[in-house]
């Protein structure tokens, strides 16, 4: 049984537990809000049917497709005997249902009613209800421990005094705890609404001066704008990307770097994102590298050709000499590199990051690397690449890094979640990107366009 299957199964069980928890919560609220038991039942049945339809529409096909496609079909298809007939039938239906889920229609590049009224609320509900449930579990455990400690204290105190102590648990305290628990468990929903309607759209322009001692004199003050993780889709429409293109052009950078993840899942969106990004202009050119979503959508070759037709050069294990005043800096770019399989078509691994990149380096000038995955930084610094520009993490996308640096899901895949890093041999900047994946929510990680100014000292 694969590790991935175990993780997906564990997450599914936690998700089911969270949904049972919230159904129970809603039932409790309905009991206090709807006095008539007949109406309560009717509303409950209607709500449950609607909920199951939403689950079936949004979630089940993807889950079945993922689990059955990747784990059981391989073994099940080779199995023989009557005991496997039922399994084969289930596999066939699941595979068919999964395909329907994935190929219902092309991913839209404009906001649709289906995305706004069905997909976004549902996936936001899944994320927020899961977080609320986990908070409730922690809160419940803390409450149990506190009650056990109080009980133990009373027993010890009673034993030493030989007279019973009055029960300190008051009704007011219990109500206070219940209200606090309710406020805490519903907090993710409030945060989710904030993240969807405000923070996701609240672009930050980050300015950063990067010191590169061997920068040629002609490039003193040279400005590079970085955009990353566009993720075109119903919540990153062509109009929205056009707005970011205008903002990037307004920064008047000498060169623009696009660090991957142009599409989200659907290959058919590649032309739309290229067309709108073709509006990015810079006197020294627009360059880019590819992200994991280009690999997953299998558009690496085609999107590179589309970009090339619009004057944008995607560097795929290549370099470009940027010349000014008779001097040059060396721009390098690599495809998404990973040492662990991640997502569809994620089997394409590298044993060692940035293999062969040393041959692309220029020894006597500044080397700047475009690499979607920030994990290549350690190797880049070993090579002596002066500056790496990366994306990929979305700055955590939904994160509590402002509470504690470890409270970010991206920490599971990289120590380089956002911002500037330095170590002997090189520097790294991880851009938070402008798009989102899975849920159109950003919390604690607003979208970002970065403007770098290169300096010799
Ligand atoms: Fe991304």
XYZ file of C-alpha atoms and ligand atoms in Angstrom:
458
model
C 0.000 0.000 0.000
C 1.576 3.276 -1.080
C 2.354 6.100 1.301
C 0.232 8.399 -0.826
C -2.772 6.115 -0.530
C -2.382 6.135 3.274
C -2.163 9.947 3.369
C -5.216 10.352 1.120
C -7.146 7.810 3.220
C -6.196 9.547 6.495
C -7.199 12.948 5.101
C -10.468 11.484 3.838
C -11.256 10.060 7.291
C -10.478 13.407 8.965
C -12.625 15.140 6.365
C -15.534 12.769 6.976
C -15.175 13.268 10.747
C -15.219 17.049 10.242
C -18.374 16.861 8.129
C -20.134 14.702 10.765
C -19.058 17.237 13.406
C -20.550 20.142 11.429
C -23.774 18.275 10.621
C -24.147 17.749 14.383
C -23.432 21.443 15.024
C -25.987 22.541 12.428
C -28.520 20.131 13.954
C -27.951 21.715 17.367
C -28.443 25.215 15.958
C -31.562 24.100 14.078
C -33.014 22.694 17.310
C -32.750 26.087 18.970
C -33.838 28.076 15.882
C -36.750 25.952 14.515
C -39.175 24.919 17.266
C -41.375 22.701 15.031
C -39.928 19.187 14.742
C -41.775 18.616 11.407
C -40.196 21.683 9.831
C -36.850 20.792 11.354
C -37.013 17.399 9.650
C -38.050 18.916 6.298
C -35.311 21.549 6.378
C -32.823 18.907 7.518
C -33.671 16.524 4.662
C -33.565 19.360 2.104
C -30.221 20.528 3.478
C -28.775 17.015 3.483
C -29.899 16.334 -0.097
C -28.407 19.638 -1.265
C -25.181 18.916 0.585
C -24.852 15.401 -0.864
C -25.501 16.739 -4.358
C -22.760 19.318 -3.899
C -20.358 16.663 -2.599
C -21.214 14.421 -5.512
C -20.797 17.247 -8.029
C -17.557 18.706 -6.700
C -15.690 16.193 -4.687
C -16.527 12.582 -5.345
C -15.362 12.416 -8.972
C -11.974 13.881 -8.129
C -11.493 11.645 -5.107
C -12.595 8.504 -6.886
C -10.568 9.402 -9.934
C -7.474 9.977 -7.817
C -7.767 6.902 -5.624
C -8.944 4.383 -8.199
C -6.896 5.612 -11.138
C -3.675 5.594 -9.189
C -3.925 2.709 -6.800
C -6.508 0.047 -7.495
C -6.836 -0.030 -11.253
C -3.264 -1.172 -11.724
C -3.673 -4.160 -9.405
C -7.370 -4.710 -10.045
C -7.130 -4.883 -13.805
C -4.649 -7.738 -13.587
C -6.682 -9.676 -11.016
C -8.730 -12.657 -12.037
C -11.528 -14.734 -10.525
C -15.128 -14.113 -9.547
C -14.223 -12.321 -6.302
C -12.771 -9.512 -8.419
C -15.789 -9.046 -10.645
C -17.441 -6.712 -8.162
C -14.177 -4.858 -7.705
C -13.816 -4.492 -11.470
C -17.368 -3.155 -11.741
C -16.692 -0.605 -8.993
C -13.398 0.347 -10.636
C -15.063 0.847 -13.991
C -17.819 3.036 -12.527
C -15.365 5.012 -10.424
C -13.035 5.499 -13.364
C -15.952 6.594 -15.561
C -17.309 8.933 -12.858
C -13.834 10.277 -12.242
C -13.418 11.048 -15.927
C -16.746 12.875 -15.952
C -15.532 14.925 -13.004
C -12.314 15.883 -14.712
C -13.573 16.480 -18.207
C -16.984 18.016 -17.603
C -15.946 21.115 -19.511
C -12.826 23.186 -20.145
C -11.666 25.293 -17.242
C -13.122 28.768 -17.804
C -10.893 31.818 -17.969
C -13.659 34.114 -16.810
C -15.822 34.027 -13.698
C -18.780 31.712 -14.236
C -21.951 31.201 -12.207
C -20.968 27.604 -11.581
C -17.576 28.661 -10.190
C -19.022 31.494 -8.117
C -22.095 29.727 -6.725
C -21.092 26.074 -6.561
C -17.373 25.394 -6.768
C -15.896 28.249 -4.723
C -18.413 28.082 -1.835
C -18.111 24.312 -1.688
C -14.315 24.140 -1.651
C -14.151 27.061 0.767
C -16.593 25.190 2.985
C -14.406 22.075 2.849
C -11.257 23.974 3.860
C -12.902 26.168 6.503
C -14.971 23.357 8.029
C -11.864 21.167 8.218
C -9.897 23.918 9.975
C -12.849 24.646 12.286
C -13.059 20.965 13.162
C -9.336 20.726 13.933
C -9.608 23.805 16.157
C -12.625 22.212 17.881
C -10.606 19.038 18.503
C -7.737 21.029 20.048
C -10.171 23.152 22.072
C -12.058 20.051 23.251
C -8.843 18.307 24.276
C -7.694 21.381 26.225
C -11.065 21.525 27.967
C -10.906 17.816 28.890
C -7.360 18.178 30.257
C -8.351 21.240 32.285
C -11.390 19.441 33.723
C -9.325 16.391 34.609
C -6.741 18.595 36.334
C -9.481 20.348 38.336
C -11.027 17.022 39.305
C -7.672 15.709 40.470
C -6.969 18.875 42.446
C -10.332 18.633 44.244
C -9.779 14.981 45.116
C -6.359 15.740 46.612
C -7.684 18.807 48.463
C -10.666 16.865 49.847
C -8.438 14.021 50.979
C -6.133 16.379 52.879
C -8.956 18.385 54.536
C -11.323 15.450 55.023
C -14.292 17.697 54.075
C -15.859 17.967 50.585
C -15.123 21.166 48.642
C -17.993 22.941 46.841
C -18.222 22.131 43.119
C -16.500 25.036 41.339
C -18.009 24.332 37.877
C -20.685 26.943 37.369
C -23.319 27.173 34.658
C -21.991 30.603 33.665
C -18.514 29.187 33.148
C -19.859 26.311 31.016
C -21.839 28.771 28.861
C -18.778 30.960 28.481
C -16.743 27.961 27.336
C -19.431 26.904 24.862
C -19.623 30.398 23.378
C -15.836 30.648 23.161
C -15.698 27.247 21.431
C -18.360 28.370 18.945
C -16.481 31.618 18.208
C -13.180 29.794 17.783
C -14.516 27.025 15.534
C -16.364 29.466 13.271
C -13.320 31.766 12.985
C -12.006 29.955 9.838
C -15.237 30.838 8.005
C -14.814 34.540 8.805
C -11.137 34.323 7.841
C -12.093 32.496 4.628
C -14.527 35.227 3.597
C -11.868 37.861 4.303
C -9.299 35.867 2.329
C -11.594 35.419 -0.664
C -13.056 38.892 -0.997
C -10.227 41.074 0.276
C -6.776 39.591 0.739
C -6.792 37.541 -2.485
C -7.197 40.797 -4.429
C -4.984 42.979 -2.265
C -1.819 43.072 -4.375
C 1.402 44.130 -2.729
C 4.283 45.588 -4.711
C 7.454 44.529 -2.919
C 10.611 46.542 -3.538
C 13.933 44.893 -2.846
C 17.491 46.009 -3.412
C 19.781 43.089 -4.203
C 23.503 43.459 -3.717
C 25.625 41.500 -6.166
C 29.310 42.407 -5.771
C 30.281 41.156 -9.252
C 27.443 42.986 -10.985
C 28.845 44.835 -14.027
C 28.935 48.589 -13.598
C 26.479 49.137 -16.478
C 23.807 47.221 -14.520
C 23.966 49.336 -11.376
C 20.329 50.141 -10.558
C 19.003 47.644 -13.158
C 15.416 46.776 -12.279
C 13.739 43.393 -12.693
C 10.021 42.874 -12.080
C 8.933 39.369 -11.086
C 5.467 37.873 -11.559
C 4.773 34.303 -10.548
C 2.076 31.656 -10.215
C -0.586 33.279 -12.364
C -2.893 30.212 -12.382
C -5.413 31.358 -14.936
C -8.943 30.142 -14.158
C -12.379 31.365 -13.117
C -10.841 33.210 -10.146
C -7.873 34.546 -12.103
C -9.575 35.750 -15.228
C -7.926 37.235 -18.282
C -9.262 40.650 -17.178
C -7.682 40.215 -13.755
C -4.355 39.153 -15.277
C -4.597 42.173 -17.581
C -4.813 44.376 -14.490
C -1.611 42.842 -13.111
C 0.059 43.254 -16.500
C -0.760 46.989 -16.424
C 0.586 47.272 -12.883
C 3.796 45.439 -13.871
C 4.257 47.708 -16.899
C 3.736 50.726 -14.646
C 6.783 49.699 -12.599
C 8.986 50.522 -15.633
C 11.343 47.623 -14.998
C 14.182 47.020 -17.441
C 13.439 43.279 -17.538
C 10.482 41.127 -16.470
C 10.803 37.590 -15.074
C 7.838 35.194 -15.105
C 8.543 32.282 -12.783
C 6.040 29.646 -13.843
C 2.600 28.167 -13.114
C 0.814 30.055 -15.854
C -2.018 27.514 -16.154
C -3.815 25.710 -13.328
C -5.023 22.294 -14.535
C -6.444 22.687 -18.009
C -4.201 22.737 -21.126
C -6.883 24.578 -23.097
C -6.273 27.740 -21.044
C -2.662 28.164 -22.201
C -3.427 30.389 -25.197
C -5.512 32.766 -23.101
C -2.832 33.247 -20.459
C -0.101 33.721 -23.074
C -2.183 36.284 -24.991
C -2.750 38.429 -21.936
C 0.849 38.095 -20.662
C 2.042 39.169 -24.095
C 1.044 42.650 -22.916
C 4.019 42.707 -20.504
C 6.711 44.945 -21.950
C 10.268 45.661 -20.862
C 13.180 47.175 -22.806
C 15.567 44.281 -22.044
C 12.903 41.637 -22.622
C 10.480 39.324 -20.876
C 11.840 35.913 -19.815
C 10.345 33.017 -17.948
C 10.608 29.467 -16.668
C 7.985 26.732 -16.333
C 6.236 25.513 -13.188
C 4.830 22.215 -11.984
C 1.374 23.051 -13.355
C 2.784 23.318 -16.875
C 4.234 19.849 -16.308
C 0.983 18.477 -14.850
C -1.097 19.949 -17.679
C 1.477 18.623 -20.195
C 1.841 22.014 -21.904
C 5.559 22.586 -21.450
C 6.451 22.453 -25.159
C 3.276 24.064 -26.470
C 3.194 27.008 -24.062
C 6.885 27.667 -24.715
C 6.105 27.915 -28.444
C 3.106 30.184 -27.786
C 5.220 32.490 -25.622
C 7.973 32.541 -28.232
C 5.495 33.710 -30.878
C 4.590 36.640 -28.617
C 8.211 37.596 -27.956
C 8.526 36.037 -24.503
C 11.417 33.620 -24.083
C 10.966 30.671 -21.752
C 14.346 29.385 -20.601
C 14.316 25.585 -20.403
C 17.756 24.611 -19.293
C 19.024 27.600 -21.256
C 20.683 30.914 -20.727
C 20.281 34.386 -22.151
C 22.909 37.086 -22.213
C 21.482 40.451 -21.158
C 23.717 43.155 -22.598
C 24.062 46.818 -21.659
C 26.859 49.315 -22.299
C 29.184 46.620 -23.583
C 28.720 44.513 -20.447
C 26.605 41.467 -19.798
C 24.713 39.593 -17.095
C 23.775 35.935 -17.465
C 20.129 34.910 -17.086
C 19.443 31.178 -16.659
C 16.193 29.232 -16.513
C 15.201 25.655 -15.706
C 11.989 23.628 -15.818
C 10.275 22.636 -12.590
C 12.575 20.320 -10.679
C 11.519 17.965 -7.934
C 13.014 15.125 -5.960
C 9.649 13.772 -4.812
C 6.685 12.685 -6.961
C 3.920 15.249 -6.625
C 0.635 15.266 -8.508
C -0.224 13.850 -11.937
C 2.843 13.286 -14.131
C 4.934 14.124 -11.084
C 7.054 11.037 -11.595
C 9.607 13.036 -13.543
C 12.128 13.445 -10.799
C 15.651 14.727 -10.627
C 18.286 12.949 -8.598
C 20.200 16.157 -8.148
C 18.829 19.688 -8.514
C 20.197 21.852 -11.321
C 22.271 19.118 -12.945
C 24.233 20.556 -15.837
C 23.410 24.156 -14.947
C 27.062 24.831 -14.143
C 27.715 24.572 -17.909
C 25.293 27.483 -18.487
C 26.974 29.790 -16.007
C 29.156 32.722 -16.931
C 32.188 32.895 -14.639
C 32.953 36.614 -14.668
C 29.575 38.226 -14.273
C 26.332 38.084 -12.319
C 24.296 34.886 -12.819
C 20.568 35.083 -12.195
C 18.496 31.885 -12.181
C 14.747 31.522 -12.831
C 13.607 28.316 -11.110
C 9.999 27.790 -10.103
C 10.855 25.510 -7.192
C 12.780 27.374 -4.461
C 14.268 24.081 -3.286
C 16.912 24.416 -5.993
C 18.456 27.262 -3.989
C 20.893 25.154 -1.934
C 22.405 23.725 -5.113
C 22.334 27.146 -6.796
C 24.313 28.622 -3.919
C 26.831 25.769 -4.177
C 27.287 26.640 -7.845
C 27.693 30.299 -6.924
C 24.579 31.540 -8.735
C 24.251 35.064 -7.420
C 20.476 35.322 -7.363
C 17.658 32.757 -7.724
C 14.102 33.909 -8.402
C 11.391 31.387 -7.474
C 7.685 31.059 -6.736
C 5.674 27.854 -6.245
C 4.678 28.244 -2.579
C 2.169 31.098 -2.981
C 3.725 32.294 0.291
C 1.731 29.520 1.953
C -1.534 30.865 0.420
C -3.490 30.110 3.629
C -1.070 30.528 6.457
C -0.633 31.712 10.009
C 3.007 32.663 9.540
C 2.324 35.997 11.180
C 1.571 33.999 14.378
C 4.491 31.583 14.022
C 6.767 30.858 11.030
C 6.036 27.114 11.241
C 2.279 27.595 10.794
C 2.369 27.394 7.011
C 1.446 24.373 4.873
C 4.308 25.191 2.498
C 6.779 24.334 5.270
C 5.966 20.719 4.453
C 7.636 21.059 1.053
C 10.285 23.731 1.514
C 12.105 25.831 4.087
C 11.944 28.707 1.567
C 8.310 29.770 1.740
C 8.495 33.483 0.921
C 10.785 36.458 0.733
C 14.541 36.836 0.677
C 17.141 34.298 1.752
C 20.907 34.360 1.627
C 23.657 31.848 2.207
C 27.311 31.713 1.189
C 27.364 31.605 -2.605
C 23.975 33.097 -3.408
C 20.681 34.746 -2.642
C 17.092 33.676 -3.233
C 13.825 35.520 -3.513
C 10.557 33.562 -3.285
C 7.647 35.506 -4.763
C 4.187 34.822 -3.291
C 2.619 34.839 -6.763
C -0.694 36.364 -7.729
C -2.970 33.356 -8.271
C -4.432 30.642 -6.082
C -5.037 26.911 -6.323
C -7.714 24.639 -4.793
C -9.587 27.471 -3.082
C -9.765 31.105 -4.212
C -8.581 32.244 -0.797
C -5.412 33.888 0.423
C -4.891 34.421 4.115
C -1.671 35.750 5.578
C -0.126 35.665 2.090
C -1.366 38.496 -0.150
C -0.525 38.420 -3.875
C 2.741 40.002 -4.855
C 4.670 41.559 -7.705
C 8.316 42.152 -6.815
C 10.527 44.893 -8.166
C 14.236 44.234 -7.681
C 16.917 46.835 -8.013
C 20.367 45.389 -8.568
C 23.319 47.062 -6.904
C 27.062 46.417 -6.729
C 27.294 47.341 -3.061
Fe 1.601 27.777 -8.161
